[in-house]
């Protein structure tokens, strides 16, 4: 097949995609994104420390308000960068090498998905294989929906109108989201999705130097003495949601029963903590919750609003 024939085949492929086909593809691209976002969020957060503060209600509200417009933009981007190019190559391949058009479309959608997966792999160190498989899956459903719509039109003699396409898309969006949520809940129940387990550290393992990104330094001596620089502490005024920053010395001890945890981060039975008491009256004692992992432990304390706290995190030096 010469270049001229290839060009004509590509043109015929483009003309074969009616407005109804493109409408179905765009709607499915957009409709599948909320469910995909939910699965991606669960997968990326699996086994990670949420620091006991859960999700911010304000952040969730912003995401819900922005979700329709963001999904529409991302759906159009996927349509232009994956679905349409795959469709343009699928028809001439089916003519030249035989085989159903939808099978070639699946193949090219997977190839374009793999190509686009290289971008986040290079920029943000996403795992290439997992990302390529996810992009291929996102490209499969719109193509299958178009194939189904075409077959339905051949059988019934009628194509879906705009109302039917949008209605089916909304129903599919809700169904896919519920399916993703139910699948994630089932996977969590049977143990396929790892739940976070805070580390259990001894006093000897806690001894050492801990540093925060804002310059805070906490040195826990084996004998129970503590030295600190720019360390946040509970204020002396009870109920004050802010904090004070202190330099000096004090004492510390390990609390494995949560008796000194006034904030009750995830409950006293969930996490151990380190109680740091100051000598010079700069602030009251502060309960540092143990988080992170056994290999990379962290000490953390939230101040302020529980939904959007000012979270201080110290990591082992």
Coordinates of C-alpha atoms in Angstrom, one line a residue:
X1 CA 0.0 0.0 0.0
X2 CA 1.6 3.3 -1.2
X3 CA 1.5 6.6 0.7
X4 CA -1.3 7.8 -1.5
X5 CA -3.5 4.8 -0.7
X6 CA -2.6 5.1 3.0
X7 CA -3.7 8.7 2.9
X8 CA -6.9 7.9 1.3
X9 CA -7.5 5.1 3.8
X10 CA -6.9 7.4 6.7
X11 CA -9.3 9.9 5.1
X12 CA -12.0 7.3 4.7
X13 CA -11.4 6.3 8.4
X14 CA -11.9 9.8 9.5
X15 CA -15.1 10.2 7.4
X16 CA -16.4 6.9 8.7
X17 CA -16.4 8.4 12.2
X18 CA -19.7 10.2 12.3
X19 CA -20.6 12.9 14.8
X20 CA -22.5 10.2 16.8
X21 CA -19.4 8.0 17.0
X22 CA -17.3 10.9 18.2
X23 CA -20.0 11.9 20.7
X24 CA -20.1 8.4 22.1
X25 CA -16.4 8.2 22.4
X26 CA -16.1 11.6 24.2
X27 CA -18.9 10.8 26.6
X28 CA -17.4 7.5 27.5
X29 CA -13.9 9.0 27.9
X30 CA -15.4 11.5 30.4
X31 CA -17.7 9.0 32.1
X32 CA -15.0 6.6 33.0
X33 CA -12.7 9.1 34.6
X34 CA -14.4 9.4 38.1
X35 CA -14.2 5.6 38.6
X36 CA -10.6 5.6 37.3
X37 CA -9.7 8.5 39.6
X38 CA -11.2 6.6 42.6
X39 CA -9.2 3.4 41.8
X40 CA -6.0 5.4 41.2
X41 CA -6.5 7.2 44.5
X42 CA -7.0 4.0 46.4
X43 CA -4.1 2.3 44.7
X44 CA -1.7 5.1 45.3
X45 CA -2.8 5.6 49.0
X46 CA -2.8 1.9 49.7
X47 CA -0.6 1.1 52.7
X48 CA 0.4 4.8 53.2
X49 CA 0.1 6.9 56.3
X50 CA -2.8 9.4 56.1
X51 CA -1.4 10.9 59.4
X52 CA -4.7 10.2 61.2
X53 CA -6.4 13.3 59.8
X54 CA -8.4 11.6 57.0
X55 CA -9.6 13.7 54.1
X56 CA -10.2 17.4 54.2
X57 CA -13.9 18.2 53.8
X58 CA -13.0 21.5 52.0
X59 CA -10.6 19.6 49.7
X60 CA -13.3 17.0 48.9
X61 CA -15.8 19.8 48.2
X62 CA -13.3 21.5 45.8
X63 CA -12.7 18.2 44.0
X64 CA -16.5 17.6 43.6
X65 CA -17.1 21.1 42.2
X66 CA -14.1 20.9 39.9
X67 CA -14.7 17.2 38.8
X68 CA -17.1 17.8 35.9
X69 CA -15.0 20.4 34.2
X70 CA -11.7 18.6 34.8
X71 CA -13.2 15.3 33.6
X72 CA -14.4 17.0 30.4
X73 CA -11.0 18.5 29.6
X74 CA -9.2 15.3 30.3
X75 CA -11.8 13.4 28.3
X76 CA -11.2 15.7 25.3
X77 CA -7.5 15.3 25.7
X78 CA -7.8 11.5 25.7
X79 CA -10.0 11.7 22.7
X80 CA -7.5 13.8 20.7
X81 CA -4.4 12.1 21.9
X82 CA -5.4 8.4 22.0
X83 CA -8.9 7.5 20.6
X84 CA -8.8 9.5 17.3
X85 CA -5.3 8.6 16.3
X86 CA -6.0 4.9 17.0
X87 CA -9.2 5.1 14.9
X88 CA -7.3 6.7 12.0
X89 CA -4.8 3.8 11.9
X90 CA -7.2 1.0 12.7
X91 CA -9.2 1.2 9.4
X92 CA -6.3 1.1 7.0
X93 CA -4.7 -1.7 9.0
X94 CA -7.9 -3.7 8.8
X95 CA -8.1 -3.1 5.0
X96 CA -4.4 -4.0 4.5
X97 CA -3.9 -6.9 6.9
X98 CA -7.6 -8.0 7.4
X99 CA -9.3 -8.5 10.7
X100 CA -12.1 -6.6 12.5
X101 CA -11.7 -2.8 12.8
X102 CA -12.4 -2.9 16.6
X103 CA -9.5 -5.3 17.2
X104 CA -7.0 -3.0 15.4
X105 CA -8.5 0.0 17.3
X106 CA -7.8 -1.8 20.6
X107 CA -4.2 -2.5 19.6
X108 CA -3.5 1.0 18.5
X109 CA -5.2 2.5 21.6
X110 CA -2.9 0.3 23.8
X111 CA 0.1 1.4 21.8
X112 CA -0.8 5.1 22.1
X113 CA -1.5 4.6 25.7
X114 CA 2.0 3.1 26.2
X115 CA 3.5 6.0 24.4
X116 CA 1.8 8.5 26.6
X117 CA 2.7 6.5 29.7
X118 CA 6.3 7.3 29.0
X119 CA 5.6 11.0 29.8
X120 CA 4.5 10.7 33.5
X121 CA 7.1 7.9 33.9
X122 CA 9.9 10.4 33.0
X123 CA 8.4 13.5 34.8
X124 CA 7.0 12.0 38.0
X125 CA 8.6 8.5 38.2
X126 CA 5.3 6.7 37.7
X127 CA 5.8 3.0 37.1
X128 CA 5.8 2.7 33.3
X129 CA 4.2 -0.8 33.0
X130 CA 1.3 -0.1 35.4
X131 CA 0.7 3.3 33.8
X132 CA 0.8 1.9 30.3
X133 CA -1.8 -0.8 31.3
X134 CA -4.0 1.8 32.9
X135 CA -3.9 4.0 29.8
X136 CA -4.6 1.0 27.6
X137 CA -7.6 0.1 29.7
X138 CA -8.9 3.7 29.5
X139 CA -8.6 3.5 25.7
X140 CA -10.5 0.2 25.4
X141 CA -13.9 1.2 26.8
X142 CA -14.5 4.2 24.5
X143 CA -13.7 2.1 21.5
X144 CA -15.9 -0.8 22.6
X145 CA -18.7 1.7 23.2
X146 CA -18.4 3.0 19.7
X147 CA -18.4 -0.5 18.3
X148 CA -21.5 -1.3 20.3
X149 CA -23.2 1.9 19.1
X150 CA -22.4 1.1 15.5
X151 CA -23.7 -2.4 15.8
X152 CA -26.9 -1.2 17.5
X153 CA -27.4 1.3 14.7
X154 CA -27.1 -1.5 12.1
X155 CA -29.6 -3.7 14.0
X156 CA -32.2 -1.0 14.8
X157 CA -31.6 1.3 11.9
X158 CA -31.3 4.3 14.3
X159 CA -28.3 6.0 15.9
X160 CA -28.3 7.4 19.4
X161 CA -29.2 11.0 19.7
X162 CA -27.5 13.6 21.9
X163 CA -30.0 13.0 24.7
X164 CA -29.5 9.2 24.5
X165 CA -25.7 9.5 24.4
X166 CA -25.6 11.9 27.4
X167 CA -28.1 9.9 29.4
X168 CA -26.2 6.7 28.8
X169 CA -23.0 8.5 29.7
X170 CA -24.4 9.7 33.0
X171 CA -25.7 6.3 33.8
X172 CA -22.4 4.7 32.9
X173 CA -20.5 7.2 34.9
X174 CA -22.5 6.4 38.0
X175 CA -22.3 2.7 37.4
X176 CA -18.6 2.7 36.8
X177 CA -18.0 4.7 40.0
X178 CA -20.2 2.4 42.1
X179 CA -18.4 -0.6 40.5
X180 CA -15.0 0.8 41.3
X181 CA -16.1 1.7 44.8
X182 CA -17.6 -1.8 45.4
X183 CA -14.5 -3.5 43.9
X184 CA -12.2 -1.5 46.1
X185 CA -14.2 -2.2 49.2
X186 CA -14.2 -5.9 48.4
X187 CA -10.5 -5.9 47.7
X188 CA -9.9 -4.2 51.0
X189 CA -12.1 -6.7 52.8
X190 CA -10.3 -9.8 51.4
X191 CA -6.9 -8.2 51.9
X192 CA -5.9 -7.5 48.3
X193 CA -5.5 -3.8 49.2
X194 CA -3.0 -3.2 52.0
X195 CA -4.2 -1.1 54.9
X196 CA -1.8 1.1 56.7
X197 CA -0.2 -0.2 59.9
X198 CA 1.7 2.3 62.1
X199 CA 5.1 1.0 63.3
X200 CA 5.7 -0.2 66.8
X201 CA 9.0 1.2 68.0
X202 CA 10.8 0.8 71.3
X203 CA 12.3 3.6 73.3
X204 CA 15.8 2.5 72.1
X205 CA 14.6 2.8 68.5
X206 CA 13.2 6.2 69.1
X207 CA 16.4 7.6 70.6
X208 CA 18.3 9.8 68.1
X209 CA 17.9 13.0 66.1
X210 CA 14.7 13.9 64.3
X211 CA 14.4 16.8 61.9
X212 CA 11.5 18.7 60.2
X213 CA 11.5 20.4 56.8
X214 CA 10.9 23.8 58.6
X215 CA 14.2 23.5 60.6
X216 CA 12.8 21.8 63.7
X217 CA 15.3 19.5 65.4
X218 CA 14.5 17.1 68.2
X219 CA 17.2 15.1 69.9
X220 CA 15.9 12.2 72.1
X221 CA 18.6 11.0 74.5
X222 CA 18.5 7.3 75.6
X223 CA 18.2 8.4 79.3
X224 CA 15.0 10.3 78.7
X225 CA 16.4 13.8 78.2
X226 CA 15.5 15.9 75.1
X227 CA 17.0 18.8 73.3
X228 CA 15.2 20.8 70.6
X229 CA 15.5 23.7 68.2
X230 CA 12.5 25.4 66.6
X231 CA 10.2 22.7 67.9
X232 CA 6.4 23.3 67.9
X233 CA 4.7 22.7 71.2
X234 CA 1.2 22.9 72.7
X235 CA 0.5 26.4 74.1
X236 CA 0.1 27.0 77.8
X237 CA -3.4 28.3 77.2
X238 CA -5.7 25.3 77.2
X239 CA -7.9 25.0 74.1
X240 CA -5.7 27.3 72.0
X241 CA -5.6 25.7 68.5
X242 CA -2.3 27.4 67.6
X243 CA 1.2 26.4 68.8
X244 CA 4.4 28.0 70.0
X245 CA 7.9 27.4 68.7
X246 CA 10.5 26.6 71.4
X247 CA 14.2 26.1 71.8
X248 CA 15.7 24.4 74.9
X249 CA 15.7 21.1 76.8
X250 CA 13.2 18.8 78.4
X251 CA 12.2 15.2 78.9
X252 CA 10.6 12.5 76.9
X253 CA 9.0 9.1 77.2
X254 CA 7.2 6.5 75.1
X255 CA 3.4 6.2 75.5
X256 CA 2.1 2.9 74.2
X257 CA -1.4 3.3 75.7
X258 CA -2.4 6.8 74.5
X259 CA -3.0 8.1 78.0
X260 CA -1.3 11.4 77.2
X261 CA -2.9 11.8 73.7
X262 CA -5.4 14.7 74.2
X263 CA -6.1 14.9 70.5
X264 CA -6.8 11.2 70.2
X265 CA -5.3 10.7 66.7
X266 CA -7.0 7.5 65.4
X267 CA -7.6 6.5 69.0
X268 CA -5.0 5.4 71.7
X269 CA -5.1 1.8 70.6
X270 CA -4.0 2.6 67.0
X271 CA -0.8 4.5 67.4
X272 CA 2.0 4.9 70.0
X273 CA 3.4 8.3 70.8
X274 CA 6.3 10.2 72.3
X275 CA 5.5 12.7 75.0
X276 CA 7.9 15.7 75.1
X277 CA 7.8 17.9 78.1
X278 CA 9.7 21.3 78.1
X279 CA 11.7 22.6 81.1
X280 CA 11.5 26.3 80.6
X281 CA 7.8 26.8 80.3
X282 CA 7.8 27.9 76.7
X283 CA 4.9 25.6 76.1
X284 CA 3.1 22.6 77.5
X285 CA 3.9 18.9 76.7
X286 CA 3.4 17.8 73.1
X287 CA 2.3 14.3 72.1
X288 CA 4.2 13.3 69.0
X289 CA 2.4 10.4 67.2
X290 CA 4.5 7.7 65.7
X291 CA 3.9 7.2 61.9
X292 CA 5.7 6.3 58.7
X293 CA 7.1 2.9 58.5
X294 CA 9.6 0.8 60.5
X295 CA 12.3 1.5 57.9
X296 CA 11.4 5.2 57.7
X297 CA 9.6 6.2 60.9
X298 CA 8.2 9.6 61.5
X299 CA 7.0 11.7 64.4
X300 CA 4.0 13.9 63.8
X301 CA 1.6 16.3 65.6
X302 CA -1.4 18.2 64.1
X303 CA -2.4 21.7 65.3
X304 CA -5.6 23.6 64.5
X305 CA -8.6 22.4 62.6
X306 CA -8.9 18.6 62.4
X307 CA -10.1 18.8 58.8
X308 CA -7.2 20.9 57.6
X309 CA -4.6 20.8 60.4
X310 CA -1.2 22.4 60.4
X311 CA 0.8 19.1 60.4
X312 CA 4.3 19.0 61.7
X313 CA 6.4 15.9 60.7
X314 CA 9.8 15.0 61.9
X315 CA 11.9 12.3 60.2
X316 CA 14.9 10.5 61.6
X317 CA 18.2 12.1 60.8

